[in-house]
Amino acid sequence: MTNTNDDGAPRSQAVVAGDLDGAGTLTGRAGASVFSIGGPDGRGGTAARANPYELLSASLAACTAMTIRLQARRRKIPLSHVEVAVSYYHGGDGGRDSFERTITLEGNLFDGERAQLMQAANMCPVGRTLGLSADIRTNDNVSVGRAASYDDDLSELPIPNINPD
């Protein structure tokens, strides 16, 4: 798949757009997928759709699942189902942020095959990119506090309230 337009100019991998008078949602496009993105609407409300932190977590979960599935197919490992759950957390006291990842593998797997698939999870390209600035921990059942809130973080930005009236 090339990332150029018909005229050879570079093409963006994702585009997000929205009108100021809209209901707060933005429309995202990545490849052939079109989806709504939620979050603060700029008027004190919140559009109920996936927010940017949730989309980032979904990207890590999708890449991890795809990498595990690819490894299982290449090595002919009898994986019948993979599920990856991801949550994003802020680091406390200036520490590094983290992604907590729970992986469920189903199938008639030997311990060695399961270990190979769990190693493959750490090779996912999105995880390698995110791992440059955040820790990625793979656990069974994780409870490390409240997940990062995109709405809260956005409200803390030093953006002045300007009333156009």
PDB file of C-alpha atoms in Angstrom:
ATOM      1  CA  MET A   1       0.000   0.000   0.000  1.00  0.00           C
ATOM      2  CA  THR A   2       1.505   3.319  -0.998  1.00  0.00           C
ATOM      3  CA  ASN A   3       1.072   6.573   0.855  1.00  0.00           C
ATOM      4  CA  THR A   4       0.918   8.828  -2.177  1.00  0.00           C
ATOM      5  CA  ASN A   5      -1.899  10.400  -4.133  1.00  0.00           C
ATOM      6  CA  ASP A   6      -2.368   9.825  -7.855  1.00  0.00           C
ATOM      7  CA  ASP A   7      -0.125  12.834  -8.522  1.00  0.00           C
ATOM      8  CA  GLY A   8       2.694  11.378  -6.376  1.00  0.00           C
ATOM      9  CA  ALA A   9       2.186  13.807  -3.485  1.00  0.00           C
ATOM     10  CA  PRO A  10       2.359  12.329   0.028  1.00  0.00           C
ATOM     11  CA  ARG A  11      -0.975  11.206   1.470  1.00  0.00           C
ATOM     12  CA  SER A  12      -1.791  11.343   5.169  1.00  0.00           C
ATOM     13  CA  GLN A  13      -2.425   8.020   6.893  1.00  0.00           C
ATOM     14  CA  ALA A  14      -5.200   9.548   8.978  1.00  0.00           C
ATOM     15  CA  VAL A  15      -7.339  12.682   8.758  1.00  0.00           C
ATOM     16  CA  VAL A  16      -9.592  14.161  11.445  1.00  0.00           C
ATOM     17  CA  ALA A  17     -11.978  17.055  10.800  1.00  0.00           C
ATOM     18  CA  GLY A  18     -15.007  18.735  12.327  1.00  0.00           C
ATOM     19  CA  ASP A  19     -17.030  21.911  12.341  1.00  0.00           C
ATOM     20  CA  LEU A  20     -17.111  24.289  15.298  1.00  0.00           C
ATOM     21  CA  ASP A  21     -20.906  24.313  15.272  1.00  0.00           C
ATOM     22  CA  GLY A  22     -21.149  20.518  15.287  1.00  0.00           C
ATOM     23  CA  ALA A  23     -22.243  18.323  18.182  1.00  0.00           C
ATOM     24  CA  GLY A  24     -18.703  17.948  19.493  1.00  0.00           C
ATOM     25  CA  THR A  25     -17.723  14.853  17.544  1.00  0.00           C
ATOM     26  CA  LEU A  26     -15.003  14.870  14.982  1.00  0.00           C
ATOM     27  CA  THR A  27     -14.886  12.572  11.979  1.00  0.00           C
ATOM     28  CA  GLY A  28     -11.776  10.488  11.552  1.00  0.00           C
ATOM     29  CA  ARG A  29     -10.636   8.626   8.469  1.00  0.00           C
ATOM     30  CA  ALA A  30      -7.846   6.078   8.339  1.00  0.00           C
ATOM     31  CA  GLY A  31      -7.537   3.966   5.223  1.00  0.00           C
ATOM     32  CA  ALA A  32     -11.040   2.904   4.224  1.00  0.00           C
ATOM     33  CA  SER A  33     -12.410   3.334   7.773  1.00  0.00           C
ATOM     34  CA  VAL A  34     -14.496   6.332   8.792  1.00  0.00           C
ATOM     35  CA  PHE A  35     -15.341   6.812  12.477  1.00  0.00           C
ATOM     36  CA  SER A  36     -16.504   9.377  15.029  1.00  0.00           C
ATOM     37  CA  ILE A  37     -14.152  10.717  17.675  1.00  0.00           C
ATOM     38  CA  GLY A  38     -15.463  12.147  20.922  1.00  0.00           C
ATOM     39  CA  GLY A  39     -14.153  14.204  23.759  1.00  0.00           C
ATOM     40  CA  PRO A  40     -14.665  17.782  24.927  1.00  0.00           C
ATOM     41  CA  ASP A  41     -16.810  19.828  22.548  1.00  0.00           C
ATOM     42  CA  GLY A  42     -15.313  23.190  23.539  1.00  0.00           C
ATOM     43  CA  ARG A  43     -18.599  24.299  25.122  1.00  0.00           C
ATOM     44  CA  GLY A  44     -18.395  22.422  28.393  1.00  0.00           C
ATOM     45  CA  GLY A  45     -19.902  19.198  27.079  1.00  0.00           C
ATOM     46  CA  THR A  46     -18.395  15.915  26.004  1.00  0.00           C
ATOM     47  CA  ALA A  47     -19.182  13.975  22.845  1.00  0.00           C
ATOM     48  CA  ALA A  48     -19.665  10.314  23.721  1.00  0.00           C
ATOM     49  CA  ARG A  49     -17.376   8.538  21.286  1.00  0.00           C
ATOM     50  CA  ALA A  50     -13.883   7.067  21.549  1.00  0.00           C
ATOM     51  CA  ASN A  51     -11.449   9.779  22.678  1.00  0.00           C
ATOM     52  CA  PRO A  52      -7.798  10.080  21.568  1.00  0.00           C
ATOM     53  CA  TYR A  53      -6.444   8.074  24.544  1.00  0.00           C
ATOM     54  CA  GLU A  54      -8.893   5.267  23.793  1.00  0.00           C
ATOM     55  CA  LEU A  55      -7.895   5.317  20.119  1.00  0.00           C
ATOM     56  CA  LEU A  56      -4.221   5.159  21.109  1.00  0.00           C
ATOM     57  CA  SER A  57      -4.943   2.179  23.382  1.00  0.00           C
ATOM     58  CA  ALA A  58      -6.957   0.544  20.586  1.00  0.00           C
ATOM     59  CA  SER A  59      -4.003   0.979  18.206  1.00  0.00           C
ATOM     60  CA  LEU A  60      -1.699  -0.841  20.625  1.00  0.00           C
ATOM     61  CA  ALA A  61      -4.290  -3.580  21.212  1.00  0.00           C
ATOM     62  CA  ALA A  62      -4.897  -4.063  17.475  1.00  0.00           C
ATOM     63  CA  CYS A  63      -1.196  -4.176  16.598  1.00  0.00           C
ATOM     64  CA  THR A  64      -0.486  -6.621  19.429  1.00  0.00           C
ATOM     65  CA  ALA A  65      -3.313  -8.949  18.364  1.00  0.00           C
ATOM     66  CA  MET A  66      -2.239  -8.798  14.702  1.00  0.00           C
ATOM     67  CA  THR A  67       1.393  -9.528  15.579  1.00  0.00           C
ATOM     68  CA  ILE A  68       0.417 -12.515  17.740  1.00  0.00           C
ATOM     69  CA  ARG A  69      -1.920 -13.824  15.021  1.00  0.00           C
ATOM     70  CA  LEU A  70       0.794 -13.448  12.370  1.00  0.00           C
ATOM     71  CA  GLN A  71       3.308 -15.322  14.543  1.00  0.00           C
ATOM     72  CA  ALA A  72       0.780 -18.122  15.197  1.00  0.00           C
ATOM     73  CA  ARG A  73       0.096 -18.530  11.474  1.00  0.00           C
ATOM     74  CA  ARG A  74       3.761 -18.466  10.488  1.00  0.00           C
ATOM     75  CA  ARG A  75       4.730 -21.052  13.101  1.00  0.00           C
ATOM     76  CA  LYS A  76       1.526 -23.085  12.657  1.00  0.00           C
ATOM     77  CA  ILE A  77       0.638 -22.647  16.339  1.00  0.00           C
ATOM     78  CA  PRO A  78      -2.976 -23.774  17.019  1.00  0.00           C
ATOM     79  CA  LEU A  79      -4.210 -20.406  18.307  1.00  0.00           C
ATOM     80  CA  SER A  80      -7.998 -20.261  17.987  1.00  0.00           C
ATOM     81  CA  HIS A  81      -8.669 -16.840  19.537  1.00  0.00           C
ATOM     82  CA  VAL A  82      -6.673 -13.837  20.766  1.00  0.00           C
ATOM     83  CA  GLU A  83      -7.951 -10.934  22.845  1.00  0.00           C
ATOM     84  CA  VAL A  84      -5.895  -7.919  23.875  1.00  0.00           C
ATOM     85  CA  ALA A  85      -7.177  -5.326  26.355  1.00  0.00           C
ATOM     86  CA  VAL A  86      -5.187  -2.107  26.870  1.00  0.00           C
ATOM     87  CA  SER A  87      -5.519   0.826  29.270  1.00  0.00           C
ATOM     88  CA  TYR A  88      -3.371   3.954  29.389  1.00  0.00           C
ATOM     89  CA  TYR A  89      -2.139   5.457  32.688  1.00  0.00           C
ATOM     90  CA  HIS A  90      -0.206   8.573  33.614  1.00  0.00           C
ATOM     91  CA  GLY A  91       3.027   8.071  35.521  1.00  0.00           C
ATOM     92  CA  GLY A  92       2.875   9.252  39.103  1.00  0.00           C
ATOM     93  CA  ASP A  93       5.210  11.948  40.410  1.00  0.00           C
ATOM     94  CA  GLY A  94       6.698  12.711  37.008  1.00  0.00           C
ATOM     95  CA  GLY A  95       7.292   9.052  36.185  1.00  0.00           C
ATOM     96  CA  ARG A  96       6.811   7.541  32.766  1.00  0.00           C
ATOM     97  CA  ASP A  97       3.291   6.931  31.526  1.00  0.00           C
ATOM     98  CA  SER A  98       2.324   3.333  30.941  1.00  0.00           C
ATOM     99  CA  PHE A  99       0.082   1.067  28.966  1.00  0.00           C
ATOM    100  CA  GLU A 100      -1.255  -1.960  30.797  1.00  0.00           C
ATOM    101  CA  ARG A 101      -1.953  -4.807  28.415  1.00  0.00           C
ATOM    102  CA  THR A 102      -3.853  -8.014  29.167  1.00  0.00           C
ATOM    103  CA  ILE A 103      -3.532 -10.794  26.590  1.00  0.00           C
ATOM    104  CA  THR A 104      -5.813 -13.807  26.420  1.00  0.00           C
ATOM    105  CA  LEU A 105      -4.749 -16.690  24.171  1.00  0.00           C
ATOM    106  CA  GLU A 106      -7.081 -19.589  23.420  1.00  0.00           C
ATOM    107  CA  GLY A 107      -6.342 -22.822  21.667  1.00  0.00           C
ATOM    108  CA  ASN A 108      -4.631 -26.150  22.241  1.00  0.00           C
ATOM    109  CA  LEU A 109      -1.310 -24.473  23.092  1.00  0.00           C
ATOM    110  CA  PHE A 110       1.764 -25.964  24.715  1.00  0.00           C
ATOM    111  CA  ASP A 111       3.618 -23.784  27.234  1.00  0.00           C
ATOM    112  CA  GLY A 112       6.416 -23.147  24.714  1.00  0.00           C
ATOM    113  CA  GLU A 113       3.954 -22.030  22.044  1.00  0.00           C
ATOM    114  CA  ARG A 114       2.211 -19.726  24.508  1.00  0.00           C
ATOM    115  CA  ALA A 115       5.596 -18.233  25.463  1.00  0.00           C
ATOM    116  CA  GLN A 116       6.473 -17.665  21.783  1.00  0.00           C
ATOM    117  CA  LEU A 117       3.201 -15.806  21.223  1.00  0.00           C
ATOM    118  CA  MET A 118       3.694 -13.670  24.330  1.00  0.00           C
ATOM    119  CA  GLN A 119       7.204 -12.787  23.082  1.00  0.00           C
ATOM    120  CA  ALA A 120       5.701 -11.844  19.729  1.00  0.00           C
ATOM    121  CA  ALA A 121       3.431  -9.361  21.533  1.00  0.00           C
ATOM    122  CA  ASN A 122       6.507  -7.332  22.451  1.00  0.00           C
ATOM    123  CA  MET A 123       7.543  -7.107  18.803  1.00  0.00           C
ATOM    124  CA  CYS A 124       4.458  -5.211  17.620  1.00  0.00           C
ATOM    125  CA  PRO A 125       5.538  -2.059  15.728  1.00  0.00           C
ATOM    126  CA  VAL A 126       3.067   0.269  17.468  1.00  0.00           C
ATOM    127  CA  GLY A 127       4.250  -0.992  20.851  1.00  0.00           C
ATOM    128  CA  ARG A 128       7.858  -0.422  19.897  1.00  0.00           C
ATOM    129  CA  THR A 129       7.023   3.168  18.936  1.00  0.00           C
ATOM    130  CA  LEU A 130       4.939   3.879  22.049  1.00  0.00           C
ATOM    131  CA  GLY A 131       7.587   2.203  24.204  1.00  0.00           C
ATOM    132  CA  LEU A 132       9.992   5.044  23.442  1.00  0.00           C
ATOM    133  CA  SER A 133       8.025   7.371  25.722  1.00  0.00           C
ATOM    134  CA  ALA A 134       5.878   5.054  27.870  1.00  0.00           C
ATOM    135  CA  ASP A 135       6.239   1.687  29.555  1.00  0.00           C
ATOM    136  CA  ILE A 136       4.192  -1.223  28.235  1.00  0.00           C
ATOM    137  CA  ARG A 137       3.402  -3.846  30.820  1.00  0.00           C
ATOM    138  CA  THR A 138       1.752  -7.136  29.986  1.00  0.00           C
ATOM    139  CA  ASN A 139      -0.128  -8.608  32.910  1.00  0.00           C
ATOM    140  CA  ASP A 140      -3.015 -10.892  33.650  1.00  0.00           C
ATOM    141  CA  ASN A 141      -5.374  -8.829  35.788  1.00  0.00           C
ATOM    142  CA  VAL A 142      -4.194  -5.274  36.224  1.00  0.00           C
ATOM    143  CA  SER A 143      -5.425  -2.702  38.692  1.00  0.00           C
ATOM    144  CA  VAL A 144      -3.042   0.232  39.009  1.00  0.00           C
ATOM    145  CA  GLY A 145      -5.478   3.056  39.677  1.00  0.00           C
ATOM    146  CA  ARG A 146      -7.640   5.262  37.539  1.00  0.00           C
ATOM    147  CA  ALA A 147      -6.969   5.263  33.811  1.00  0.00           C
ATOM    148  CA  ALA A 148      -5.768   8.501  32.230  1.00  0.00           C
ATOM    149  CA  SER A 149      -8.633  10.838  31.344  1.00  0.00           C
ATOM    150  CA  TYR A 150      -8.365  12.734  28.089  1.00  0.00           C
ATOM    151  CA  ASP A 151     -11.080  15.172  29.234  1.00  0.00           C
ATOM    152  CA  ASP A 152      -9.219  15.942  32.482  1.00  0.00           C
ATOM    153  CA  ASP A 153      -5.889  16.420  30.695  1.00  0.00           C
ATOM    154  CA  LEU A 154      -7.442  18.705  28.115  1.00  0.00           C
ATOM    155  CA  SER A 155      -9.112  20.816  30.810  1.00  0.00           C
ATOM    156  CA  GLU A 156      -5.696  21.374  32.419  1.00  0.00           C
ATOM    157  CA  LEU A 157      -4.210  22.959  29.295  1.00  0.00           C
ATOM    158  CA  PRO A 158      -3.561  26.681  29.703  1.00  0.00           C
ATOM    159  CA  ILE A 159      -6.041  27.711  27.016  1.00  0.00           C
ATOM    160  CA  PRO A 160      -7.776  30.981  27.922  1.00  0.00           C
ATOM    161  CA  ASN A 161     -11.558  31.132  27.761  1.00  0.00           C
ATOM    162  CA  ILE A 162     -12.405  33.822  25.241  1.00  0.00           C
ATOM    163  CA  ASN A 163     -16.021  34.790  24.895  1.00  0.00           C
ATOM    164  CA  PRO A 164     -16.591  35.916  21.294  1.00  0.00           C
ATOM    165  CA  ASP A 165     -19.593  38.068  22.338  1.00  0.00           C
TER     166      ASP A 165
END
